[in-house]
Amino acid sequence: MPTLDALWTRFDAAVKELAALEHIDAVAGWDQETYMPPKGAEARGEARAVLRGVAHEKLTRPELGEWIATLEASPELDSSRRAAVRAVKRDRDRELKLPARLVKELAQAQGRGVEAWKVARREDRFEHFRPALERLIALKREQADALGHAGERYDPLLDASEPGMTTARLQPVLERLRAGLVPLVEQLTASPPPAEDAFLRADAWDVDTQFDFSLELIRGLGFDLEAGRLDRSAHPFCSGLAPTDVRLTTRLFRDDGASAIFSALHEAGHGLYEQGLPASPAGTARYASMGLHESQSRLWENFVGRSQDYWVFWFPRLQARFPAALAGVDVDRWVGAINRVRRSLIRVEADEVTYNLHILVRFELELAIVRGELPAAELPGAWRDAYERVLGIRPPDDRDGVLQDIHWAWGEFGYFPTYSIGNMYAATLMAGAERALPTLWDDVARGELAPLRDWLRAHVHRHGRALDADTIVTNATGSGLTEVDLLAHLRRKFGAR
Amino acid sequence: MPTLDALWTRFDAAVKELAALEHIDAVAGWDQETYMPPKGAEARGEARAVLRGVAHEKLTRPELGEWIATLEASPELDSSRRAAVRAVKRDRDRELKLPARLVKELAQAQGRGVEAWKVARREDRFEHFRPALERLIALKREQADALGHAGERYDPLLDASEPGMTTARLQPVLERLRAGLVPLVEQLTASPPPAEDAFLRADAWDVDTQFDFSLELIRGLGFDLEAGRLDRSAHPFCSGLAPTDVRLTTRLFRDDGASAIFSALHEAGHGLYEQGLPASPAGTARYASMGLHESQSRLWENFVGRSQDYWVFWFPRLQARFPAALAGVDVDRWVGAINRVRRSLIRVEADEVTYNLHILVRFELELAIVRGELPAAELPGAWRDAYERVLGIRPPDDRDGVLQDIHWAWGEFGYFPTYSIGNMYAATLMAGAERALPTLWDDVARGELAPLRDWLRAHVHRHGRALDADTIVTNATGSGLTEVDLLAHLRRKFGAR
């Protein structure tokens, strides 16, 4: 029998090997979205599939299972190592539960789903997407059964994005969130609209200047540009190849003065989390959940980035970059413009208040889909009805309705709620930070963001996935997933108008 | 027993798997030289080492050896598949012959070698580099012995870059090349220097404009920018991730009007070869040798790119981009300036005529080193003496002498001669193309480069490594490695002055 230390060394080396393969795959993925020439797509797809095959072999090999079992059964294993073993076991168990045939069929169905969705969306023709979607739904239900559940098929899909979260726990929270938001939206959209914001959409925002200002903003957040980059891509994203190599992307429009700023702050929020992850043990050197990840992007984008105090410092700098576009605009008008609340059709363009209602529609529908209560054919109608009921606005077509998001075409069911979980965690963490840092907002108004960043680093980032997201938030703030702080924030920020 | 076809399918799938891992590693390598943030280096190094370990496992696994043996022994295997089996067997045999310990020690010694070389070069202090170099020499000699040879230790090292080439075959060719070049250089440098070229080094060459013009030039060569890219890096290179994804890099200086142009043409020459490689069988879908690769870059850089005819078409376009820098310069003066011949110290800055003398010095010295006839301690003196003897110029220091190239610090012995092999193959291929395409130079003068490119594609690129380089050149032109065509070209081009 090897000693516990020798066994740990083997286990840790195997996990580092897996992390290295993920790192390399992430490089290939980043390149694919940024610089890869169009004809390179096929070779890249094949190469990444091979790499994932290798990772699958490595993760499922029997020795690793034996090491995990022995380590788990060793009472003298310290808590940090125990957490790493638990996290890797979770990955491995999921991988083992999914038959190779299902994995392959899902990959194919995702490919076809995305292709069909693109056409369907362009032509506003849901029926073109329906067969691929039906296939995806069937496979995801099969996947849920393979992963196992106690009657709620949605649970294992939700758990894939949000480890430890259950429908039973989540649904009442989201229901209370809805109950709080609907009257708030009613109140905010009943009164006359706030400051005029047409200047944001003037054709006056030089994209290179926007890019440079975005760099200035994310540097201001403390994102380390020696350990990361900002590039352009069709859809903004953050990819953490390693805490020392975090890639952000953004997109820039000449006729939109705000989109790039909030993309950059959002992705840099994700990026700060990735840069703050622990270097070891390799098994826990990863984010705890998608919801917690999203909390970090939303915190910087919305709670900080859309606050009056933030722009006290940054607005003069923005105005110096765009004197023409911002002629006659002052900080109050700017802050008003970036905080307009309105009932709208498109999730990714929604404001801080209505955003969660967009998510609630998707959660309600995908829960019904996965449960088998809503056939794909009835989805477009159900979508329109839900928007009318929840958001008070009825989509005139499917393009800006049920076809607006790529997620379901990717086979992502159980992912949407992590956006709202992220918003709620962000609010709770922000409330915790305000209690811990009495001068937080004075600091923000002086451009001094290090105290908040360091607090998040110490209370959130550095844990990696040694603890689950809810435990991390609870340890940091005293409460786990709750709608209370988010509703309080939104009422305080918007209710007084 | 599986059928031959079934066996081939397994073999081919295994080779595609290896190619996929190489593709992914090449993405990571390209990123490392172009966009990777500095702090990402360590994680990247570790991840790529893991990936190479996986590739090693896959290449050396016993089943692959069995498939190769059975396929090789099957008389009914067609020639294209037979070539693929032979090529993969070659890779595999090399890999099996090198003990894991030696591979690891070499990797470490290369890392240390490069670090020590950087310091030594900066401080002009060869002694700082000597211990690392001695270690590398010892390991390379051990590697040569492990690979096996019939008394000439240099052979297996040369063969690594130039499959099938031997010292016995190469040395007399290089000796005759030297014998032809020395009097030519004598003659060319005795007469008064040609057209004044100070305008090339004026601080007048906007780098973004140079980059755009480089793109125009390589598009003109027929390099497919939908299946490749041009980026910037510290040292220009070409990396073929796949024929559909070929990455070129260049570097740009405001005070150099020629360097970027010839870098771009050089790398695009490499790139055309990579884009022209066969897609299958996977075993032969790779370049035949470094010398043949270099022949493609040199052909476009020197034989085409430094010709008068090429600039008949392109000079007006260049002048339109740089009206100030090229005020008063005509095409003759431009062509004279980019073809100045002079005795100089630095290989990478050498002209077409003296370049090979730089290589001959290195070949002579590294052959003696590998044979054990020249200790590292005596290398700086031997270098100075050889430069004086061969190039007629004595380096005043080691920085611009023996420390100028990174190759030996990388443990690359047996690589330098492939540059001269490339020049000779380029001359022979160009002579063959001229015979096959009577209007070649008229076409070039009209900017029409497709006939030459298509001829190279048909006679060189499409073979991949189904044939060895010398056979490819012989089949295309009637002769293999020879100094005759290169000397004839240089005498014709420069001798008449």
Coordinates of C-alpha atoms in Angstrom, one line a residue, chain A:
Chain A
M1 CA 0.0 0.0 0.0
P2 CA 1.4 3.4 -0.9
T3 CA 1.3 6.0 1.9
L4 CA -1.4 8.6 2.0
D5 CA 1.0 11.3 0.8
A6 CA 2.2 9.1 -2.1
L7 CA -1.4 8.4 -3.1
W8 CA -2.3 12.1 -2.9
T9 CA 0.7 12.9 -5.2
R10 CA -0.6 10.4 -7.8
F11 CA -4.1 11.7 -7.5
D12 CA -3.0 15.4 -7.7
A13 CA -0.8 14.7 -10.7
A14 CA -3.7 13.0 -12.5
V15 CA -5.9 16.0 -11.8
K16 CA -3.2 18.4 -13.0
E17 CA -3.0 16.4 -16.2
L18 CA -6.7 16.8 -16.7
A19 CA -6.5 20.6 -15.9
A20 CA -3.7 20.8 -18.5
L21 CA -5.9 19.2 -21.2
E22 CA -8.7 21.7 -20.2
H23 CA -6.3 24.6 -20.4
I24 CA -5.2 23.5 -23.9
D25 CA -8.8 23.0 -25.0
A26 CA -9.6 26.5 -23.7
V27 CA -6.8 28.0 -25.8
A28 CA -8.3 26.3 -28.8
G29 CA -11.8 27.5 -27.9
W30 CA -10.7 31.1 -27.4
D31 CA -8.8 31.1 -30.7
Q32 CA -11.9 29.7 -32.4
E33 CA -14.0 32.7 -31.2
T34 CA -11.3 35.4 -31.9
Y35 CA -8.7 34.7 -34.5
M36 CA -9.3 31.4 -36.2
P37 CA -9.8 31.8 -40.0
P38 CA -13.2 30.6 -41.2
K39 CA -12.0 27.5 -43.1
G40 CA -10.2 26.3 -40.0
A41 CA -13.4 25.4 -38.2
E42 CA -13.7 21.8 -39.3
A43 CA -10.1 20.8 -38.4
R44 CA -10.5 22.6 -35.1
G45 CA -13.8 20.7 -34.3
E46 CA -12.2 17.4 -35.0
A47 CA -9.1 18.2 -33.0
R48 CA -11.0 19.3 -30.0
A49 CA -13.2 16.2 -30.1
V50 CA -10.1 14.1 -30.0
L51 CA -8.8 16.1 -27.0
R52 CA -12.1 15.7 -25.2
G53 CA -11.8 12.0 -25.9
V54 CA -8.4 11.9 -24.3
A55 CA -9.7 13.8 -21.3
H56 CA -12.6 11.4 -21.0
E57 CA -10.2 8.4 -21.0
K58 CA -8.0 10.1 -18.3
L59 CA -11.0 11.0 -16.1
T60 CA -12.6 7.6 -16.2
R61 CA -9.6 5.4 -15.9
P62 CA -10.1 2.9 -13.1
E63 CA -6.9 3.8 -11.1
L64 CA -8.2 7.3 -10.5
G65 CA -11.4 5.8 -9.1
E66 CA -9.4 3.6 -6.8
W67 CA -7.3 6.6 -5.6
I68 CA -10.4 8.6 -5.0
A69 CA -12.0 5.8 -3.0
T70 CA -8.9 5.2 -0.8
L71 CA -8.4 8.9 -0.2
E72 CA -12.0 9.5 0.7
A73 CA -11.9 6.7 3.2
S74 CA -8.8 8.0 4.9
P75 CA -9.8 9.9 8.0
E76 CA -6.4 11.7 8.2
L77 CA -6.9 13.5 4.8
D78 CA -7.0 17.3 5.5
S79 CA -10.1 19.3 4.5
S80 CA -8.5 21.1 1.6
R81 CA -7.4 17.8 0.0
R82 CA -10.7 16.2 0.9
A83 CA -12.5 19.0 -0.9
A84 CA -10.4 18.4 -4.0
V85 CA -11.1 14.7 -3.9
R86 CA -14.8 15.3 -3.6
A87 CA -14.9 17.8 -6.5
V88 CA -13.0 15.4 -8.8
K89 CA -15.2 12.5 -7.8
R90 CA -18.2 14.6 -8.7
D91 CA -16.7 15.2 -12.2
R92 CA -15.8 11.6 -12.6
D93 CA -19.1 10.2 -11.5
R94 CA -21.0 12.4 -13.9
E95 CA -18.7 11.3 -16.7
L96 CA -19.1 7.7 -15.9
K97 CA -22.8 7.9 -15.7
L98 CA -23.1 9.2 -19.3
P99 CA -22.9 6.4 -21.9
A100 CA -20.5 7.2 -24.7
R101 CA -23.4 6.8 -27.2
L102 CA -25.4 9.4 -25.5
V103 CA -22.5 11.9 -25.3
K104 CA -21.9 11.4 -29.0
E105 CA -25.6 11.8 -29.9
L106 CA -25.9 14.9 -27.8
A107 CA -22.9 16.4 -29.5
Q108 CA -24.4 15.8 -32.9
A109 CA -27.8 17.0 -31.8
Q110 CA -26.2 20.2 -30.4
G111 CA -24.4 20.8 -33.7
R112 CA -27.6 20.3 -35.6
G113 CA -29.6 22.3 -33.1
V114 CA -27.4 25.3 -33.5
E115 CA -27.5 25.2 -37.3
A116 CA -31.3 24.8 -37.4
W117 CA -31.7 27.5 -34.8
K118 CA -29.6 30.0 -36.9
V119 CA -31.8 29.4 -39.9
A120 CA -35.0 29.4 -37.9
R121 CA -34.1 32.7 -36.2
R122 CA -33.0 34.4 -39.4
E123 CA -36.2 33.3 -41.2
D124 CA -38.5 33.7 -38.1
R125 CA -39.6 30.1 -38.6
F126 CA -39.8 28.1 -35.4
E127 CA -40.9 25.0 -37.3
H128 CA -37.5 24.7 -38.9
F129 CA -36.0 24.4 -35.5
R130 CA -38.6 22.2 -33.9
P131 CA -37.4 18.7 -35.0
A132 CA -33.8 19.4 -33.8
L133 CA -35.2 20.9 -30.5
E134 CA -37.4 17.8 -29.9
R135 CA -34.4 15.6 -30.4
L136 CA -32.4 17.7 -27.9
I137 CA -35.2 17.6 -25.4
A138 CA -35.4 13.8 -25.6
L139 CA -31.7 13.4 -25.2
K140 CA -31.5 15.8 -22.3
R141 CA -34.3 13.9 -20.5
E142 CA -32.3 10.8 -21.2
Q143 CA -29.2 12.5 -19.8
A144 CA -31.1 13.5 -16.7
D145 CA -32.2 10.0 -16.1
A146 CA -28.7 8.6 -16.6
L147 CA -27.4 11.1 -14.1
G148 CA -30.1 10.1 -11.7
H149 CA -32.8 12.0 -9.7
A150 CA -35.5 11.5 -7.2
G151 CA -38.4 12.3 -9.4
E152 CA -37.4 15.8 -10.5
R153 CA -35.8 15.4 -13.9
Y154 CA -34.8 19.0 -14.0
D155 CA -32.5 18.6 -10.9
P156 CA -29.5 16.9 -12.5
L157 CA -29.5 19.4 -15.3
L158 CA -29.6 22.3 -12.9
D159 CA -27.0 20.6 -10.8
A160 CA -24.6 20.5 -13.8
S161 CA -24.4 24.3 -13.7
E162 CA -25.1 24.9 -10.1
P163 CA -23.7 22.1 -8.0
G164 CA -25.9 21.3 -5.0
M165 CA -28.9 23.4 -6.2
T166 CA -32.3 21.8 -6.5
T167 CA -35.6 22.7 -8.1
A168 CA -37.3 22.4 -4.7
R169 CA -34.9 25.0 -3.2
L170 CA -34.8 27.3 -6.2
Q171 CA -38.4 27.5 -7.3
P172 CA -39.9 29.3 -4.2
V173 CA -37.0 31.8 -4.2
L174 CA -37.7 32.6 -7.8
E175 CA -41.4 32.8 -7.1
R176 CA -40.8 35.4 -4.4
L177 CA -38.5 37.3 -6.7
R178 CA -41.2 37.4 -9.3
A179 CA -43.8 38.5 -6.7
G180 CA -41.5 41.4 -5.7
L181 CA -40.4 42.4 -9.2
V182 CA -43.8 42.6 -11.0
P183 CA -45.2 45.4 -8.9
L184 CA -41.8 47.2 -9.0
V185 CA -41.8 47.1 -12.8
E186 CA -45.4 48.2 -12.8
Q187 CA -44.6 51.2 -10.6
L188 CA -41.4 52.2 -12.6
T189 CA -42.9 51.9 -16.0
A190 CA -46.1 53.7 -15.0
S191 CA -44.3 57.0 -14.2
P192 CA -42.9 59.1 -17.0
P193 CA -39.6 57.8 -18.4
P194 CA -36.3 59.0 -16.9
A195 CA -33.7 61.1 -18.6
E196 CA -33.6 61.0 -22.4
D197 CA -30.9 58.5 -23.7
A198 CA -30.9 59.0 -27.5
F199 CA -27.3 60.3 -27.2
L200 CA -26.2 56.7 -26.4
R201 CA -27.4 55.5 -29.8
A202 CA -25.9 58.3 -31.9
D203 CA -23.4 57.2 -34.5
A204 CA -20.6 58.9 -32.6
W205 CA -18.8 56.3 -30.6
D206 CA -15.4 55.5 -32.3
V207 CA -14.9 51.8 -31.7
D208 CA -11.1 52.0 -31.1
T209 CA -11.6 54.6 -28.5
Q210 CA -14.3 52.5 -26.9
F211 CA -11.8 49.6 -26.8
D212 CA -9.1 51.7 -25.2
F213 CA -11.6 53.0 -22.6
S214 CA -12.7 49.5 -21.9
L215 CA -9.1 48.6 -21.2
E216 CA -8.8 51.6 -18.8
L217 CA -12.0 50.5 -17.0
I218 CA -11.0 46.9 -16.5
R219 CA -7.5 47.9 -15.4
G220 CA -9.3 50.2 -13.0
L221 CA -11.2 47.2 -11.6
G222 CA -7.8 45.5 -10.9
F223 CA -8.0 43.0 -13.8
D224 CA -4.3 42.1 -14.4
L225 CA -3.6 42.6 -18.0
E226 CA -0.2 40.9 -17.6
A227 CA -2.3 37.8 -16.7
G228 CA -5.1 38.3 -19.2
R229 CA -6.2 40.1 -22.4
L230 CA -9.2 41.8 -23.9
D231 CA -10.0 41.0 -27.6
R232 CA -13.0 41.3 -29.8
S233 CA -15.4 38.6 -30.7
A234 CA -18.9 38.2 -32.1
H235 CA -20.3 37.5 -28.6
P236 CA -18.5 38.7 -25.5
F237 CA -17.1 36.0 -23.2
C238 CA -14.5 35.3 -20.5
S239 CA -12.3 32.2 -20.7
G240 CA -10.0 31.4 -17.8
L241 CA -7.2 29.3 -19.2
A242 CA -5.5 29.6 -15.8
P243 CA -5.5 32.3 -13.1
T244 CA -2.4 33.7 -14.8
D245 CA -4.1 33.7 -18.3
V246 CA -7.7 35.0 -18.4
R247 CA -9.1 36.0 -21.8
L248 CA -11.9 38.5 -22.0
T249 CA -13.7 39.6 -25.2
T250 CA -16.0 42.4 -26.1
R251 CA -17.9 43.8 -29.0
L252 CA -18.1 47.4 -30.1
F253 CA -20.7 49.3 -32.0
R254 CA -20.3 52.9 -33.3
D255 CA -23.9 53.6 -32.5
D256 CA -23.9 52.4 -29.0
G257 CA -22.1 54.2 -26.2
A258 CA -22.9 51.9 -23.4
S259 CA -22.9 48.3 -24.6
A260 CA -19.1 47.9 -24.8
I261 CA -18.6 49.5 -21.4
F262 CA -21.0 47.1 -19.7
S263 CA -19.7 44.1 -21.6
A264 CA -16.2 44.9 -20.5
L265 CA -17.2 45.4 -16.9
H266 CA -19.3 42.2 -17.0
E267 CA -16.6 40.0 -18.5
A268 CA -13.9 41.6 -16.3
G269 CA -16.1 40.6 -13.3
H270 CA -15.9 37.0 -14.5
G271 CA -12.2 37.6 -15.2
L272 CA -11.4 38.8 -11.7
Y273 CA -13.0 35.7 -10.3
E274 CA -10.8 33.5 -12.6
Q275 CA -7.7 35.5 -11.7
G276 CA -8.5 35.1 -8.0
L277 CA -9.0 31.3 -8.1
P278 CA -6.6 29.2 -6.0
A279 CA -3.6 27.7 -7.8
S280 CA -3.9 24.5 -5.8
P281 CA -5.0 21.9 -5.1
A282 CA -5.8 21.4 -8.8
G283 CA -9.0 19.6 -7.9
T284 CA -10.5 22.8 -6.4
A285 CA -8.8 25.4 -8.6
R286 CA -12.1 26.1 -10.4
Y287 CA -15.2 28.2 -10.0
A288 CA -17.8 26.9 -7.6
S289 CA -20.9 27.3 -9.8
M290 CA -22.2 29.2 -12.8
G291 CA -24.4 31.2 -10.5
L292 CA -21.5 32.3 -8.4
H293 CA -19.5 33.1 -11.5
E294 CA -22.4 35.2 -12.8
S295 CA -22.6 37.0 -9.4
Q296 CA -19.1 38.3 -10.0
S297 CA -19.9 39.7 -13.4
R298 CA -23.2 41.2 -12.3
L299 CA -21.7 42.7 -9.2
W300 CA -19.2 44.7 -11.2
E301 CA -21.5 45.4 -14.2
N302 CA -24.6 46.4 -12.3
F303 CA -24.0 47.0 -8.6
V304 CA -20.8 48.9 -9.1
G305 CA -20.8 49.8 -12.8
R306 CA -24.3 51.3 -13.0
S307 CA -24.0 53.2 -9.7
Q308 CA -23.8 57.0 -9.4
D309 CA -20.7 56.7 -7.3
Y310 CA -18.7 54.8 -9.9
W311 CA -19.4 57.4 -12.5
V312 CA -18.4 60.3 -10.2
F313 CA -14.9 59.1 -10.8
W314 CA -15.2 57.7 -14.3
F315 CA -17.6 60.0 -16.1
P316 CA -15.1 62.8 -16.6
R317 CA -12.7 60.3 -18.1
L318 CA -15.4 59.0 -20.4
Q319 CA -16.3 62.5 -21.4
A320 CA -12.6 63.3 -22.2
R321 CA -12.6 60.4 -24.6
F322 CA -15.9 61.3 -26.3
P323 CA -16.3 65.0 -26.0
A324 CA -18.6 65.2 -29.0
A325 CA -20.9 62.3 -28.2
L326 CA -21.2 63.5 -24.6
A327 CA -21.5 67.2 -25.3
G328 CA -24.0 68.7 -22.9
V329 CA -24.4 65.4 -21.0
D330 CA -23.6 65.4 -17.3
V331 CA -23.0 62.5 -14.9
D332 CA -26.6 62.5 -13.7
R333 CA -28.0 62.3 -17.2
W334 CA -25.5 59.5 -18.0
V335 CA -26.4 57.5 -15.0
G336 CA -30.1 58.0 -15.8
A337 CA -29.6 56.8 -19.3
I338 CA -27.7 53.7 -18.3
N339 CA -30.4 52.8 -15.8
R340 CA -33.6 53.2 -17.8
V341 CA -36.2 50.6 -16.9
R342 CA -38.6 49.4 -19.6
R343 CA -40.6 46.4 -20.6
S344 CA -38.7 44.9 -23.5
L345 CA -38.5 41.7 -25.5
I346 CA -34.8 40.8 -25.6
R347 CA -33.1 39.4 -22.5
V348 CA -29.6 40.5 -23.3
E349 CA -30.7 44.1 -23.7
A350 CA -32.9 44.2 -20.6
D351 CA -32.3 46.5 -17.6
E352 CA -31.3 45.4 -14.1
V353 CA -34.9 45.3 -12.9
T354 CA -36.7 43.5 -15.7
Y355 CA -33.8 41.2 -16.5
N356 CA -34.9 38.6 -14.0
L357 CA -38.4 38.4 -15.4
H358 CA -36.9 37.3 -18.7
I359 CA -35.1 34.5 -16.8
L360 CA -38.3 33.6 -14.9
V361 CA -40.1 33.0 -18.2
R362 CA -37.3 30.7 -19.4
F363 CA -37.1 28.8 -16.1
E364 CA -40.9 28.2 -16.0
L365 CA -40.9 27.0 -19.7
E366 CA -37.8 24.8 -19.5
L367 CA -38.9 23.2 -16.3
A368 CA -42.2 22.2 -18.0
I369 CA -40.3 21.0 -21.0
V370 CA -37.9 18.8 -19.0
R371 CA -40.8 17.5 -16.9
G372 CA -42.6 16.5 -20.2
E373 CA -45.5 18.9 -19.5
L374 CA -44.9 21.2 -22.5
P375 CA -44.2 19.8 -26.0
A376 CA -41.9 21.7 -28.2
A377 CA -44.7 22.4 -30.7
E378 CA -46.5 24.5 -28.0
L379 CA -43.4 26.4 -27.0
P380 CA -43.9 29.5 -29.1
G381 CA -47.4 30.1 -27.9
A382 CA -46.4 29.4 -24.3
W383 CA -43.5 31.9 -24.7
R384 CA -45.8 34.7 -25.9
D385 CA -48.3 34.0 -23.1
A386 CA -45.6 33.9 -20.5
Y387 CA -44.1 37.2 -21.7
E388 CA -47.5 38.8 -21.6
R389 CA -48.2 37.5 -18.1
V390 CA -44.8 38.1 -16.5
L391 CA -43.4 41.1 -18.4
G392 CA -46.6 42.7 -19.6
I393 CA -45.5 42.6 -23.3
R394 CA -46.4 40.2 -26.1
P395 CA -43.7 39.3 -28.7
P396 CA -44.9 40.0 -32.2
D397 CA -42.8 37.1 -33.7
D398 CA -40.7 34.2 -32.7
R399 CA -37.4 35.7 -33.8
D400 CA -37.6 38.2 -30.9
G401 CA -39.5 35.6 -28.9
V402 CA -38.7 32.0 -28.3
L403 CA -35.8 32.0 -30.9
Q404 CA -33.8 34.8 -29.4
D405 CA -31.4 32.8 -27.3
I406 CA -29.0 30.1 -28.4
H407 CA -29.1 28.1 -25.1
W408 CA -31.7 25.5 -25.9
A409 CA -30.2 25.0 -29.3
W410 CA -27.0 24.1 -27.5
G411 CA -29.0 21.7 -25.3
E412 CA -28.6 23.9 -22.3
F413 CA -31.6 23.3 -20.1
G414 CA -31.0 24.2 -16.4
Y415 CA -28.6 27.0 -17.2
F416 CA -30.9 30.0 -17.5
P417 CA -31.7 30.2 -13.7
T418 CA -28.0 30.7 -12.9
Y419 CA -28.3 34.2 -14.3
S420 CA -30.9 35.1 -11.7
I421 CA -29.0 33.1 -9.0
G422 CA -26.0 35.3 -10.0
N423 CA -28.0 38.4 -9.6
M424 CA -29.3 37.3 -6.2
Y425 CA -25.8 36.2 -5.0
A426 CA -24.4 39.5 -6.2
A427 CA -26.9 41.5 -4.2
T428 CA -26.3 39.4 -1.1
L429 CA -22.5 39.7 -1.5
M430 CA -22.7 43.4 -2.1
A431 CA -24.8 43.8 1.1
G432 CA -22.2 41.8 2.9
A433 CA -19.4 43.9 1.5
E434 CA -21.1 47.1 2.5
R435 CA -21.4 45.9 6.0
A436 CA -17.7 44.9 6.1
L437 CA -16.4 48.0 4.3
P438 CA -18.1 51.1 5.7
T439 CA -16.3 53.4 3.2
L440 CA -17.0 51.2 0.2
W441 CA -19.0 53.8 -1.8
D442 CA -16.7 56.6 -0.9
D443 CA -13.8 54.5 -2.2
V444 CA -15.8 53.7 -5.4
A445 CA -16.4 57.4 -5.9
R446 CA -12.6 58.0 -5.7
G447 CA -12.0 55.3 -8.3
E448 CA -10.6 53.1 -5.5
L449 CA -12.0 49.6 -6.2
A450 CA -9.3 47.5 -4.4
P451 CA -11.1 47.2 -1.1
L452 CA -14.2 45.6 -2.7
R453 CA -12.1 43.5 -5.0
D454 CA -9.9 42.3 -2.1
W455 CA -13.0 41.5 -0.1
L456 CA -14.4 39.4 -2.9
R457 CA -11.0 37.7 -3.4
A458 CA -10.8 36.8 0.2
H459 CA -14.4 35.7 0.7
V460 CA -15.3 34.3 -2.7
H461 CA -12.5 33.8 -5.3
R462 CA -9.9 32.1 -3.2
H463 CA -12.2 29.2 -2.2
G464 CA -12.4 27.9 -5.8
R465 CA -14.8 25.0 -5.5
A466 CA -13.6 23.8 -2.2
L467 CA -17.0 24.8 -0.9
D468 CA -20.3 24.9 -2.8
A469 CA -21.5 28.3 -3.9
D470 CA -24.2 28.6 -1.3
T471 CA -21.8 27.8 1.5
I472 CA -19.4 30.4 0.2
V473 CA -22.0 33.1 0.1
T474 CA -23.4 32.1 3.5
N475 CA -19.9 32.2 5.0
A476 CA -19.3 35.6 3.5
T477 CA -22.6 37.2 4.3
G478 CA -24.6 35.2 6.8
S479 CA -27.2 34.2 4.2
G480 CA -27.3 31.9 1.1
L481 CA -29.6 32.1 -1.9
T482 CA -32.4 34.6 -1.2
E483 CA -34.3 37.2 -3.2
V484 CA -34.4 39.6 -0.2
D485 CA -31.2 41.5 -0.9
L486 CA -31.8 41.9 -4.6
L487 CA -35.3 43.2 -4.1
A488 CA -34.0 45.6 -1.4
H489 CA -31.3 46.8 -3.8
L490 CA -33.7 47.4 -6.7
R491 CA -36.3 49.1 -4.5
R492 CA -33.6 51.3 -3.0
K493 CA -32.1 52.2 -6.3
F494 CA -35.2 52.5 -8.5
G495 CA -38.1 52.7 -6.1
A496 CA -37.5 56.3 -5.0
R497 CA -37.9 57.8 -8.5

